PDB file of N, CA and C in Angstrom:
ATOM      1  N   MET A 149       0.824  -1.198  -0.003  1.00  0.00           N
ATOM      2  CA  MET A 149       0.013   0.007   0.005  1.00  0.00           C
ATOM      3  C   MET A 149       0.895   1.240   0.005  1.00  0.00           C
ATOM      4  N   THR A 150       0.712   2.074  -0.993  1.00  0.00           N
ATOM      5  CA  THR A 150       1.476   3.320  -1.092  1.00  0.00           C
ATOM      6  C   THR A 150       0.735   4.491  -0.475  1.00  0.00           C
ATOM      7  N   VAL A 151       1.487   5.426   0.005  1.00  0.00           N
ATOM      8  CA  VAL A 151       0.921   6.649   0.625  1.00  0.00           C
ATOM      9  C   VAL A 151       0.837   7.697  -0.474  1.00  0.00           C
ATOM     10  N   GLU A 152      -0.323   8.277  -0.607  1.00  0.00           N
ATOM     11  CA  GLU A 152      -0.497   9.348  -1.623  1.00  0.00           C
ATOM     12  C   GLU A 152       0.225  10.612  -1.193  1.00  0.00           C
ATOM     13  N   PRO A 153       0.707  11.415  -2.177  1.00  0.00           N
ATOM     14  CA  PRO A 153       1.420  12.639  -1.830  1.00  0.00           C
ATOM     15  C   PRO A 153       0.574  13.587  -1.011  1.00  0.00           C
ATOM     16  N   VAL A 154      -0.710  13.692  -1.231  1.00  0.00           N
ATOM     17  CA  VAL A 154      -1.567  14.583  -0.432  1.00  0.00           C
ATOM     18  C   VAL A 154      -1.613  14.133   1.018  1.00  0.00           C
ATOM     19  N   ASP A 155      -1.503  12.820   1.276  1.00  0.00           N
ATOM     20  CA  ASP A 155      -1.518  12.342   2.677  1.00  0.00           C
ATOM     21  C   ASP A 155      -0.201  12.694   3.349  1.00  0.00           C
ATOM     22  N   LEU A 156       0.895  12.604   2.645  1.00  0.00           N
ATOM     23  CA  LEU A 156       2.195  13.043   3.215  1.00  0.00           C
ATOM     24  C   LEU A 156       2.210  14.534   3.493  1.00  0.00           C
ATOM     25  N   LEU A 157       1.657  15.313   2.552  1.00  0.00           N
ATOM     26  CA  LEU A 157       1.612  16.776   2.765  1.00  0.00           C
ATOM     27  C   LEU A 157       0.695  17.100   3.955  1.00  0.00           C
ATOM     28  N   ARG A 158      -0.365  16.380   4.062  1.00  0.00           N
ATOM     29  CA  ARG A 158      -1.291  16.606   5.215  1.00  0.00           C
ATOM     30  C   ARG A 158      -0.575  16.389   6.571  1.00  0.00           C
ATOM     31  N   ARG A 159       0.192  15.356   6.639  1.00  0.00           N
ATOM     32  CA  ARG A 159       0.973  15.054   7.866  1.00  0.00           C
ATOM     33  C   ARG A 159       1.935  16.205   8.159  1.00  0.00           C
ATOM     34  N   ILE A 160       2.647  16.667   7.130  1.00  0.00           N
ATOM     35  CA  ILE A 160       3.610  17.791   7.266  1.00  0.00           C
ATOM     36  C   ILE A 160       2.887  19.067   7.713  1.00  0.00           C
ATOM     37  N   CYS A 161       1.854  19.385   7.010  1.00  0.00           N
ATOM     38  CA  CYS A 161       1.188  20.683   7.255  1.00  0.00           C
ATOM     39  C   CYS A 161       0.425  20.715   8.621  1.00  0.00           C
ATOM     40  N   LEU A 162      -0.269  19.619   8.955  1.00  0.00           N
ATOM     41  CA  LEU A 162      -1.056  19.614  10.128  1.00  0.00           C
ATOM     42  C   LEU A 162      -0.232  19.456  11.422  1.00  0.00           C
ATOM     43  N   ALA A 163       1.027  19.131  11.259  1.00  0.00           N
ATOM     44  CA  ALA A 163       1.930  19.062  12.416  1.00  0.00           C
ATOM     45  C   ALA A 163       2.378  20.447  12.872  1.00  0.00           C
ATOM     46  N   LEU A 164       2.090  21.449  12.043  1.00  0.00           N
ATOM     47  CA  LEU A 164       2.485  22.859  12.401  1.00  0.00           C
ATOM     48  C   LEU A 164       1.470  23.465  13.355  1.00  0.00           C
ATOM     49  N   PRO A 165       1.880  24.350  14.249  1.00  0.00           N
ATOM     50  CA  PRO A 165       1.002  24.902  15.244  1.00  0.00           C
ATOM     51  C   PRO A 165      -0.231  25.641  14.652  1.00  0.00           C
ATOM     52  N   GLU A 166      -1.394  25.225  15.122  1.00  0.00           N
ATOM     53  CA  GLU A 166      -2.672  25.821  14.740  1.00  0.00           C
ATOM     54  C   GLU A 166      -3.022  25.652  13.240  1.00  0.00           C
ATOM     55  N   ALA A 167      -2.316  24.825  12.502  1.00  0.00           N
ATOM     56  CA  ALA A 167      -2.632  24.612  11.094  1.00  0.00           C
ATOM     57  C   ALA A 167      -3.921  23.833  10.999  1.00  0.00           C
ATOM     58  N   GLU A 168      -4.697  24.168   9.965  1.00  0.00           N
ATOM     59  CA  GLU A 168      -5.986  23.540   9.705  1.00  0.00           C
ATOM     60  C   GLU A 168      -6.083  23.206   8.213  1.00  0.00           C
ATOM     61  N   GLU A 169      -6.927  22.235   7.907  1.00  0.00           N
ATOM     62  CA  GLU A 169      -7.196  21.864   6.524  1.00  0.00           C
ATOM     63  C   GLU A 169      -8.630  22.341   6.239  1.00  0.00           C
ATOM     64  N   LYS A 170      -8.759  22.952   5.025  1.00  0.00           N
ATOM     65  CA  LYS A 170     -10.085  23.386   4.618  1.00  0.00           C
ATOM     66  C   LYS A 170     -10.186  23.134   3.107  1.00  0.00           C
ATOM     67  N   GLU A 171     -11.266  22.503   2.689  1.00  0.00           N
ATOM     68  CA  GLU A 171     -11.452  22.283   1.234  1.00  0.00           C
ATOM     69  C   GLU A 171     -11.897  23.568   0.590  1.00  0.00           C
ATOM     70  N   THR A 172     -11.195  23.877  -0.486  1.00  0.00           N
ATOM     71  CA  THR A 172     -11.495  25.077  -1.303  1.00  0.00           C
ATOM     72  C   THR A 172     -11.148  24.759  -2.742  1.00  0.00           C
ATOM     73  N   TRP A 173     -11.975  25.247  -3.681  1.00  0.00           N
ATOM     74  CA  TRP A 173     -11.718  25.019  -5.130  1.00  0.00           C
ATOM     75  C   TRP A 173     -11.596  23.540  -5.430  1.00  0.00           C
ATOM     76  N   GLY A 174     -12.338  22.731  -4.766  1.00  0.00           N
ATOM     77  CA  GLY A 174     -12.341  21.311  -5.050  1.00  0.00           C
ATOM     78  C   GLY A 174     -11.221  20.480  -4.530  1.00  0.00           C
ATOM     79  N   GLY A 175     -10.436  21.026  -3.607  1.00  0.00           N
ATOM     80  CA  GLY A 175      -9.309  20.302  -3.008  1.00  0.00           C
ATOM     81  C   GLY A 175      -8.904  20.872  -1.688  1.00  0.00           C
ATOM     82  N   PRO A 176      -8.011  20.200  -0.997  1.00  0.00           N
ATOM     83  CA  PRO A 176      -7.582  20.674   0.312  1.00  0.00           C
ATOM     84  C   PRO A 176      -6.660  21.885   0.181  1.00  0.00           C
ATOM     85  N   THR A 177      -6.792  22.751   1.197  1.00  0.00           N
ATOM     86  CA  THR A 177      -5.806  23.820   1.395  1.00  0.00           C
ATOM     87  C   THR A 177      -5.411  23.784   2.846  1.00  0.00           C
ATOM     88  N   PHE A 178      -4.209  24.194   3.128  1.00  0.00           N
ATOM     89  CA  PHE A 178      -3.747  24.194   4.507  1.00  0.00           C
ATOM     90  C   PHE A 178      -3.502  25.650   4.914  1.00  0.00           C
ATOM     91  N   ARG A 179      -4.051  25.959   6.089  1.00  0.00           N
ATOM     92  CA  ARG A 179      -4.105  27.345   6.522  1.00  0.00           C
ATOM     93  C   ARG A 179      -3.662  27.560   7.954  1.00  0.00           C
ATOM     94  N   ILE A 180      -3.268  28.782   8.225  1.00  0.00           N
ATOM     95  CA  ILE A 180      -2.996  29.201   9.598  1.00  0.00           C
ATOM     96  C   ILE A 180      -3.926  30.456   9.745  1.00  0.00           C
ATOM     97  N   ARG A 181      -4.805  30.369  10.722  1.00  0.00           N
ATOM     98  CA  ARG A 181      -5.747  31.460  10.987  1.00  0.00           C
ATOM     99  C   ARG A 181      -6.424  31.981   9.708  1.00  0.00           C
ATOM    100  N   ASP A 182      -6.898  30.992   8.926  1.00  0.00           N
ATOM    101  CA  ASP A 182      -7.614  31.157   7.669  1.00  0.00           C
ATOM    102  C   ASP A 182      -6.806  31.752   6.514  1.00  0.00           C
ATOM    103  N   LYS A 183      -5.512  31.790   6.644  1.00  0.00           N
ATOM    104  CA  LYS A 183      -4.625  32.225   5.592  1.00  0.00           C
ATOM    105  C   LYS A 183      -3.912  30.985   4.966  1.00  0.00           C
ATOM    106  N   ILE A 184      -4.011  30.820   3.691  1.00  0.00           N
ATOM    107  CA  ILE A 184      -3.424  29.648   3.026  1.00  0.00           C
ATOM    108  C   ILE A 184      -1.901  29.709   2.997  1.00  0.00           C
ATOM    109  N   PHE A 185      -1.233  28.599   3.390  1.00  0.00           N
ATOM    110  CA  PHE A 185       0.194  28.526   3.270  1.00  0.00           C
ATOM    111  C   PHE A 185       0.610  27.374   2.355  1.00  0.00           C
ATOM    112  N   ALA A 186      -0.271  26.445   2.066  1.00  0.00           N
ATOM    113  CA  ALA A 186       0.064  25.319   1.166  1.00  0.00           C
ATOM    114  C   ALA A 186      -1.179  24.755   0.560  1.00  0.00           C
ATOM    115  N   MET A 187      -1.049  24.367  -0.743  1.00  0.00           N
ATOM    116  CA  MET A 187      -2.166  23.815  -1.485  1.00  0.00           C
ATOM    117  C   MET A 187      -1.679  22.647  -2.340  1.00  0.00           C
ATOM    118  N   PRO A 188      -2.043  21.421  -2.051  1.00  0.00           N
ATOM    119  CA  PRO A 188      -1.774  20.336  -2.989  1.00  0.00           C
ATOM    120  C   PRO A 188      -2.685  20.491  -4.228  1.00  0.00           C
ATOM    121  N   ARG A 189      -2.151  20.229  -5.366  1.00  0.00           N
ATOM    122  CA  ARG A 189      -2.914  20.381  -6.623  1.00  0.00           C
ATOM    123  C   ARG A 189      -2.514  19.275  -7.614  1.00  0.00           C
ATOM    124  N   SER A 190      -3.358  19.027  -8.562  1.00  0.00           N
ATOM    125  CA  SER A 190      -3.056  18.044  -9.629  1.00  0.00           C
ATOM    126  C   SER A 190      -3.752  18.443 -10.908  1.00  0.00           C
ATOM    127  N   GLY A 191      -3.863  19.727 -11.153  1.00  0.00           N
ATOM    128  CA  GLY A 191      -4.559  20.232 -12.325  1.00  0.00           C
ATOM    129  C   GLY A 191      -4.046  19.758 -13.639  1.00  0.00           C
ATOM    130  N   ASP A 192      -2.751  19.500 -13.738  1.00  0.00           N
ATOM    131  CA  ASP A 192      -2.206  19.019 -15.019  1.00  0.00           C
ATOM    132  C   ASP A 192      -2.064  17.498 -14.980  1.00  0.00           C
ATOM    133  N   GLY A 193      -2.716  16.806 -14.015  1.00  0.00           N
ATOM    134  CA  GLY A 193      -2.638  15.359 -13.937  1.00  0.00           C
ATOM    135  C   GLY A 193      -1.427  14.869 -13.125  1.00  0.00           C
ATOM    136  N   ARG A 194      -0.619  15.773 -12.632  1.00  0.00           N
ATOM    137  CA  ARG A 194       0.527  15.415 -11.847  1.00  0.00           C
ATOM    138  C   ARG A 194       0.371  16.027 -10.449  1.00  0.00           C
ATOM    139  N   PRO A 195       0.653  15.244  -9.405  1.00  0.00           N
ATOM    140  CA  PRO A 195       0.536  15.842  -8.053  1.00  0.00           C
ATOM    141  C   PRO A 195       1.575  16.915  -7.838  1.00  0.00           C
ATOM    142  N   SER A 196       1.159  18.006  -7.205  1.00  0.00           N
ATOM    143  CA  SER A 196       2.052  19.088  -6.959  1.00  0.00           C
ATOM    144  C   SER A 196       1.675  19.832  -5.708  1.00  0.00           C
ATOM    145  N   LEU A 197       2.541  20.699  -5.221  1.00  0.00           N
ATOM    146  CA  LEU A 197       2.328  21.531  -4.072  1.00  0.00           C
ATOM    147  C   LEU A 197       2.532  22.959  -4.509  1.00  0.00           C
ATOM    148  N   TRP A 198       1.647  23.845  -4.114  1.00  0.00           N
ATOM    149  CA  TRP A 198       1.805  25.271  -4.329  1.00  0.00           C
ATOM    150  C   TRP A 198       1.977  25.907  -2.934  1.00  0.00           C
ATOM    151  N   CYS A 199       2.927  26.777  -2.763  1.00  0.00           N
ATOM    152  CA  CYS A 199       3.077  27.487  -1.499  1.00  0.00           C
ATOM    153  C   CYS A 199       3.858  28.756  -1.679  1.00  0.00           C
ATOM    154  N   LYS A 200       3.828  29.572  -0.632  1.00  0.00           N
ATOM    155  CA  LYS A 200       4.539  30.871  -0.652  1.00  0.00           C
ATOM    156  C   LYS A 200       6.056  30.630  -0.693  1.00  0.00           C
ATOM    157  N   ALA A 201       6.750  31.582  -1.268  1.00  0.00           N
ATOM    158  CA  ALA A 201       8.207  31.547  -1.255  1.00  0.00           C
ATOM    159  C   ALA A 201       8.741  32.962  -1.067  1.00  0.00           C
ATOM    160  N   PRO A 202       9.859  33.096  -0.438  1.00  0.00           N
ATOM    161  CA  PRO A 202      10.485  34.420  -0.256  1.00  0.00           C
ATOM    162  C   PRO A 202      10.767  35.104  -1.573  1.00  0.00           C
ATOM    163  N   PRO A 203      10.803  36.433  -1.594  1.00  0.00           N
ATOM    164  CA  PRO A 203      11.089  37.133  -2.808  1.00  0.00           C
ATOM    165  C   PRO A 203      12.363  36.623  -3.479  1.00  0.00           C
ATOM    166  N   GLY A 204      12.283  36.397  -4.750  1.00  0.00           N
ATOM    167  CA  GLY A 204      13.462  35.947  -5.548  1.00  0.00           C
ATOM    168  C   GLY A 204      13.568  34.421  -5.599  1.00  0.00           C
ATOM    169  N   SER A 205      12.983  33.700  -4.662  1.00  0.00           N
ATOM    170  CA  SER A 205      13.154  32.258  -4.613  1.00  0.00           C
ATOM    171  C   SER A 205      12.559  31.551  -5.791  1.00  0.00           C
ATOM    172  N   GLN A 206      11.392  32.079  -6.242  1.00  0.00           N
ATOM    173  CA  GLN A 206      10.669  31.431  -7.364  1.00  0.00           C
ATOM    174  C   GLN A 206      11.587  31.372  -8.560  1.00  0.00           C
ATOM    175  N   MET A 207      12.198  32.496  -8.894  1.00  0.00           N
ATOM    176  CA  MET A 207      13.031  32.535 -10.115  1.00  0.00           C
ATOM    177  C   MET A 207      14.259  31.587  -9.971  1.00  0.00           C
ATOM    178  N   VAL A 208      14.840  31.570  -8.795  1.00  0.00           N
ATOM    179  CA  VAL A 208      16.015  30.730  -8.528  1.00  0.00           C
ATOM    180  C   VAL A 208      15.647  29.270  -8.650  1.00  0.00           C
ATOM    181  N   LEU A 209      14.572  28.874  -7.984  1.00  0.00           N
ATOM    182  CA  LEU A 209      14.215  27.434  -7.963  1.00  0.00           C
ATOM    183  C   LEU A 209      13.772  26.953  -9.368  1.00  0.00           C
ATOM    184  N   VAL A 210      12.957  27.717 -10.052  1.00  0.00           N
ATOM    185  CA  VAL A 210      12.487  27.312 -11.378  1.00  0.00           C
ATOM    186  C   VAL A 210      13.677  27.296 -12.335  1.00  0.00           C
ATOM    187  N   GLY A 211      14.539  28.270 -12.246  1.00  0.00           N
ATOM    188  CA  GLY A 211      15.709  28.300 -13.100  1.00  0.00           C
ATOM    189  C   GLY A 211      16.697  27.140 -12.857  1.00  0.00           C
ATOM    190  N   ALA A 212      16.788  26.727 -11.584  1.00  0.00           N
ATOM    191  CA  ALA A 212      17.741  25.664 -11.245  1.00  0.00           C
ATOM    192  C   ALA A 212      17.206  24.279 -11.613  1.00  0.00           C
ATOM    193  N   ASP A 213      15.877  24.085 -11.514  1.00  0.00           N
ATOM    194  CA  ASP A 213      15.303  22.761 -11.782  1.00  0.00           C
ATOM    195  C   ASP A 213      13.873  22.883 -12.304  1.00  0.00           C
ATOM    196  N   PRO A 214      13.702  23.256 -13.569  1.00  0.00           N
ATOM    197  CA  PRO A 214      12.385  23.454 -14.105  1.00  0.00           C
ATOM    198  C   PRO A 214      11.564  22.166 -14.236  1.00  0.00           C
ATOM    199  N   ALA A 215      12.224  21.031 -14.147  1.00  0.00           N
ATOM    200  CA  ALA A 215      11.492  19.754 -14.210  1.00  0.00           C
ATOM    201  C   ALA A 215      10.721  19.527 -12.860  1.00  0.00           C
ATOM    202  N   ARG A 216      11.231  20.075 -11.793  1.00  0.00           N
ATOM    203  CA  ARG A 216      10.617  19.893 -10.464  1.00  0.00           C
ATOM    204  C   ARG A 216       9.867  21.104 -10.003  1.00  0.00           C
ATOM    205  N   PHE A 217      10.375  22.316 -10.267  1.00  0.00           N
ATOM    206  CA  PHE A 217       9.712  23.515  -9.760  1.00  0.00           C
ATOM    207  C   PHE A 217       9.054  24.274 -10.950  1.00  0.00           C
ATOM    208  N   PHE A 218       7.958  25.004 -10.622  1.00  0.00           N
ATOM    209  CA  PHE A 218       7.278  25.738 -11.683  1.00  0.00           C
ATOM    210  C   PHE A 218       6.564  26.926 -11.032  1.00  0.00           C
ATOM    211  N   VAL A 219       6.116  27.867 -11.897  1.00  0.00           N
ATOM    212  CA  VAL A 219       5.365  29.005 -11.461  1.00  0.00           C
ATOM    213  C   VAL A 219       3.875  28.584 -11.588  1.00  0.00           C
ATOM    214  N   PRO A 220       3.181  28.500 -10.446  1.00  0.00           N
ATOM    215  CA  PRO A 220       1.785  28.042 -10.509  1.00  0.00           C
ATOM    216  C   PRO A 220       0.850  29.126 -11.081  1.00  0.00           C
ATOM    217  N   PRO A 221      -0.210  28.682 -11.723  1.00  0.00           N
ATOM    218  CA  PRO A 221      -1.191  29.695 -12.172  1.00  0.00           C
ATOM    219  C   PRO A 221      -1.907  30.352 -11.017  1.00  0.00           C
ATOM    220  N   TYR A 222      -2.473  31.511 -11.241  1.00  0.00           N
ATOM    221  CA  TYR A 222      -3.299  32.265 -10.248  1.00  0.00           C
ATOM    222  C   TYR A 222      -2.443  32.885  -9.143  1.00  0.00           C
ATOM    223  N   VAL A 223      -1.528  32.175  -8.538  1.00  0.00           N
ATOM    224  CA  VAL A 223      -0.755  32.741  -7.439  1.00  0.00           C
ATOM    225  C   VAL A 223       0.725  32.924  -7.740  1.00  0.00           C
ATOM    226  N   GLY A 224       1.183  32.461  -8.890  1.00  0.00           N
ATOM    227  CA  GLY A 224       2.573  32.612  -9.245  1.00  0.00           C
ATOM    228  C   GLY A 224       3.038  34.032  -9.345  1.00  0.00           C
ATOM    229  N   HIS A 225       2.170  34.911  -9.799  1.00  0.00           N
ATOM    230  CA  HIS A 225       2.552  36.284  -9.914  1.00  0.00           C
ATOM    231  C   HIS A 225       2.760  36.972  -8.508  1.00  0.00           C
ATOM    232  N   LYS A 226       2.349  36.269  -7.473  1.00  0.00           N
ATOM    233  CA  LYS A 226       2.585  36.760  -6.127  1.00  0.00           C
ATOM    234  C   LYS A 226       3.824  36.107  -5.503  1.00  0.00           C
ATOM    235  N   GLY A 227       4.577  35.372  -6.309  1.00  0.00           N
ATOM    236  CA  GLY A 227       5.817  34.762  -5.821  1.00  0.00           C
ATOM    237  C   GLY A 227       5.708  33.323  -5.321  1.00  0.00           C
ATOM    238  N   TRP A 228       4.484  32.739  -5.415  1.00  0.00           N
ATOM    239  CA  TRP A 228       4.321  31.389  -4.967  1.00  0.00           C
ATOM    240  C   TRP A 228       5.144  30.446  -5.876  1.00  0.00           C
ATOM    241  N   ILE A 229       5.456  29.296  -5.372  1.00  0.00           N
ATOM    242  CA  ILE A 229       6.243  28.303  -6.123  1.00  0.00           C
ATOM    243  C   ILE A 229       5.432  26.981  -6.199  1.00  0.00           C
ATOM    244  N   GLY A 230       5.557  26.341  -7.297  1.00  0.00           N
ATOM    245  CA  GLY A 230       4.944  24.996  -7.468  1.00  0.00           C
ATOM    246  C   GLY A 230       6.052  23.947  -7.439  1.00  0.00           C
ATOM    247  N   VAL A 231       5.788  22.794  -6.751  1.00  0.00           N
ATOM    248  CA  VAL A 231       6.747  21.731  -6.628  1.00  0.00           C
ATOM    249  C   VAL A 231       6.048  20.457  -7.122  1.00  0.00           C
ATOM    250  N   ARG A 232       6.570  19.807  -8.103  1.00  0.00           N
ATOM    251  CA  ARG A 232       6.007  18.495  -8.584  1.00  0.00           C
ATOM    252  C   ARG A 232       6.361  17.417  -7.577  1.00  0.00           C
ATOM    253  N   LEU A 233       5.397  16.539  -7.315  1.00  0.00           N
ATOM    254  CA  LEU A 233       5.552  15.534  -6.238  1.00  0.00           C
ATOM    255  C   LEU A 233       5.458  14.089  -6.834  1.00  0.00           C
ATOM    256  N   ASP A 234       5.755  13.920  -8.117  1.00  0.00           N
ATOM    257  CA  ASP A 234       5.556  12.604  -8.658  1.00  0.00           C
ATOM    258  C   ASP A 234       6.797  11.849  -9.155  1.00  0.00           C
ATOM    259  N   ASP A 235       7.947  12.388  -8.926  1.00  0.00           N
ATOM    260  CA  ASP A 235       9.116  11.742  -9.500  1.00  0.00           C
ATOM    261  C   ASP A 235      10.280  11.832  -8.508  1.00  0.00           C
ATOM    262  N   GLY A 236      10.403  10.898  -7.611  1.00  0.00           N
ATOM    263  CA  GLY A 236      11.499  10.853  -6.652  1.00  0.00           C
ATOM    264  C   GLY A 236      11.490  12.056  -5.707  1.00  0.00           C
ATOM    265  N   THR A 237      10.356  12.374  -5.164  1.00  0.00           N
ATOM    266  CA  THR A 237      10.221  13.531  -4.276  1.00  0.00           C
ATOM    267  C   THR A 237      11.142  13.452  -3.090  1.00  0.00           C
ATOM    268  N   ASP A 238      11.825  14.537  -2.821  1.00  0.00           N
ATOM    269  CA  ASP A 238      12.629  14.670  -1.622  1.00  0.00           C
ATOM    270  C   ASP A 238      11.717  15.283  -0.547  1.00  0.00           C
ATOM    271  N   TRP A 239      11.131  14.425   0.321  1.00  0.00           N
ATOM    272  CA  TRP A 239      10.154  14.901   1.304  1.00  0.00           C
ATOM    273  C   TRP A 239      10.730  15.794   2.378  1.00  0.00           C
ATOM    274  N   ALA A 240      12.039  15.646   2.651  1.00  0.00           N
ATOM    275  CA  ALA A 240      12.632  16.572   3.608  1.00  0.00           C
ATOM    276  C   ALA A 240      12.692  17.958   3.012  1.00  0.00           C
ATOM    277  N   GLU A 241      12.977  18.045   1.700  1.00  0.00           N
ATOM    278  CA  GLU A 241      12.977  19.379   1.005  1.00  0.00           C
ATOM    279  C   GLU A 241      11.549  19.943   0.998  1.00  0.00           C
ATOM    280  N   VAL A 242      10.559  19.134   0.723  1.00  0.00           N
ATOM    281  CA  VAL A 242       9.178  19.547   0.661  1.00  0.00           C
ATOM    282  C   VAL A 242       8.768  20.078   2.076  1.00  0.00           C
ATOM    283  N   GLU A 243       9.158  19.381   3.113  1.00  0.00           N
ATOM    284  CA  GLU A 243       8.848  19.844   4.467  1.00  0.00           C
ATOM    285  C   GLU A 243       9.505  21.195   4.754  1.00  0.00           C
ATOM    286  N   ALA A 244      10.735  21.367   4.325  1.00  0.00           N
ATOM    287  CA  ALA A 244      11.396  22.676   4.520  1.00  0.00           C
ATOM    288  C   ALA A 244      10.685  23.788   3.778  1.00  0.00           C
ATOM    289  N   ILE A 245      10.183  23.527   2.529  1.00  0.00           N
ATOM    290  CA  ILE A 245       9.486  24.467   1.753  1.00  0.00           C
ATOM    291  C   ILE A 245       8.166  24.825   2.446  1.00  0.00           C
ATOM    292  N   VAL A 246       7.441  23.860   2.907  1.00  0.00           N
ATOM    293  CA  VAL A 246       6.193  24.044   3.596  1.00  0.00           C
ATOM    294  C   VAL A 246       6.389  24.890   4.858  1.00  0.00           C
ATOM    295  N   ARG A 247       7.395  24.524   5.651  1.00  0.00           N
ATOM    296  CA  ARG A 247       7.706  25.282   6.904  1.00  0.00           C
ATOM    297  C   ARG A 247       8.034  26.758   6.621  1.00  0.00           C
ATOM    298  N   ARG A 248       8.782  26.985   5.543  1.00  0.00           N
ATOM    299  CA  ARG A 248       9.124  28.345   5.183  1.00  0.00           C
ATOM    300  C   ARG A 248       7.833  29.121   4.796  1.00  0.00           C
ATOM    301  N   SER A 249       6.964  28.470   4.053  1.00  0.00           N
ATOM    302  CA  SER A 249       5.687  29.111   3.666  1.00  0.00           C
ATOM    303  C   SER A 249       4.865  29.427   4.910  1.00  0.00           C
ATOM    304  N   TYR A 250       4.832  28.471   5.842  1.00  0.00           N
ATOM    305  CA  TYR A 250       4.076  28.647   7.096  1.00  0.00           C
ATOM    306  C   TYR A 250       4.620  29.853   7.837  1.00  0.00           C
ATOM    307  N   ARG A 251       5.982  29.909   7.968  1.00  0.00           N
ATOM    308  CA  ARG A 251       6.586  31.053   8.678  1.00  0.00           C
ATOM    309  C   ARG A 251       6.287  32.404   8.059  1.00  0.00           C
ATOM    310  N   MET A 252       6.104  32.391   6.740  1.00  0.00           N
ATOM    311  CA  MET A 252       5.798  33.652   6.046  1.00  0.00           C
ATOM    312  C   MET A 252       4.327  34.071   6.270  1.00  0.00           C
ATOM    313  N   THR A 253       3.505  33.101   6.621  1.00  0.00           N
ATOM    314  CA  THR A 253       2.068  33.324   6.742  1.00  0.00           C
ATOM    315  C   THR A 253       1.592  33.486   8.160  1.00  0.00           C
ATOM    316  N   ALA A 254       2.155  32.700   9.073  1.00  0.00           N
ATOM    317  CA  ALA A 254       1.729  32.664  10.498  1.00  0.00           C
ATOM    318  C   ALA A 254       2.106  33.934  11.240  1.00  0.00           C
ATOM    319  N   PRO A 255       1.331  34.248  12.297  1.00  0.00           N
ATOM    320  CA  PRO A 255       1.711  35.365  13.114  1.00  0.00           C
ATOM    321  C   PRO A 255       3.159  35.113  13.692  1.00  0.00           C
ATOM    322  N   LYS A 256       3.880  36.184  13.996  1.00  0.00           N
ATOM    323  CA  LYS A 256       5.299  36.029  14.448  1.00  0.00           C
ATOM    324  C   LYS A 256       5.432  35.089  15.616  1.00  0.00           C
ATOM    325  N   ARG A 257       4.521  35.138  16.581  1.00  0.00           N
ATOM    326  CA  ARG A 257       4.641  34.299  17.779  1.00  0.00           C
ATOM    327  C   ARG A 257       4.622  32.839  17.382  1.00  0.00           C
ATOM    328  N   LEU A 258       3.739  32.430  16.465  1.00  0.00           N
ATOM    329  CA  LEU A 258       3.684  31.043  16.024  1.00  0.00           C
ATOM    330  C   LEU A 258       4.869  30.689  15.149  1.00  0.00           C
ATOM    331  N   ALA A 259       5.199  31.588  14.244  1.00  0.00           N
ATOM    332  CA  ALA A 259       6.275  31.330  13.258  1.00  0.00           C
ATOM    333  C   ALA A 259       7.621  31.137  13.947  1.00  0.00           C
ATOM    334  N   ALA A 260       7.834  31.826  15.092  1.00  0.00           N
ATOM    335  CA  ALA A 260       9.079  31.767  15.772  1.00  0.00           C
ATOM    336  C   ALA A 260       9.392  30.380  16.278  1.00  0.00           C
ATOM    337  N   GLY A 261       8.342  29.543  16.546  1.00  0.00           N
ATOM    338  CA  GLY A 261       8.555  28.232  17.066  1.00  0.00           C
ATOM    339  C   GLY A 261       8.735  27.166  16.052  1.00  0.00           C
ATOM    340  N   VAL A 262       8.755  27.546  14.778  1.00  0.00           N
ATOM    341  CA  VAL A 262       8.840  26.525  13.714  1.00  0.00           C
ATOM    342  C   VAL A 262      10.182  26.581  12.992  1.00  0.00           C
TER     343      VAL A 262
END
């Protein structure tokens, strides 16, 4: 029995302080105080994660590995990054990306502990 990428993401996201899951746009979103910090998606038929990234990170990541990273529609213009989760996913890296997005979204008191 294999674990689906969305289930692994759920474990990572919901382990963060006060994180909640809410279905939006036909799929799960992970939030802190109703602000989205991570969204698993599969709009192109491939599982992926969309999340916030620090300024400049999007260009660096996509430029370094466009097979794995991409600019997601709708939120990409705000600096969000897309990460494909279907080909040898490095889950430690995904967790680091999710934690960074959480820290960018959460109140300072909560973000400080992550």
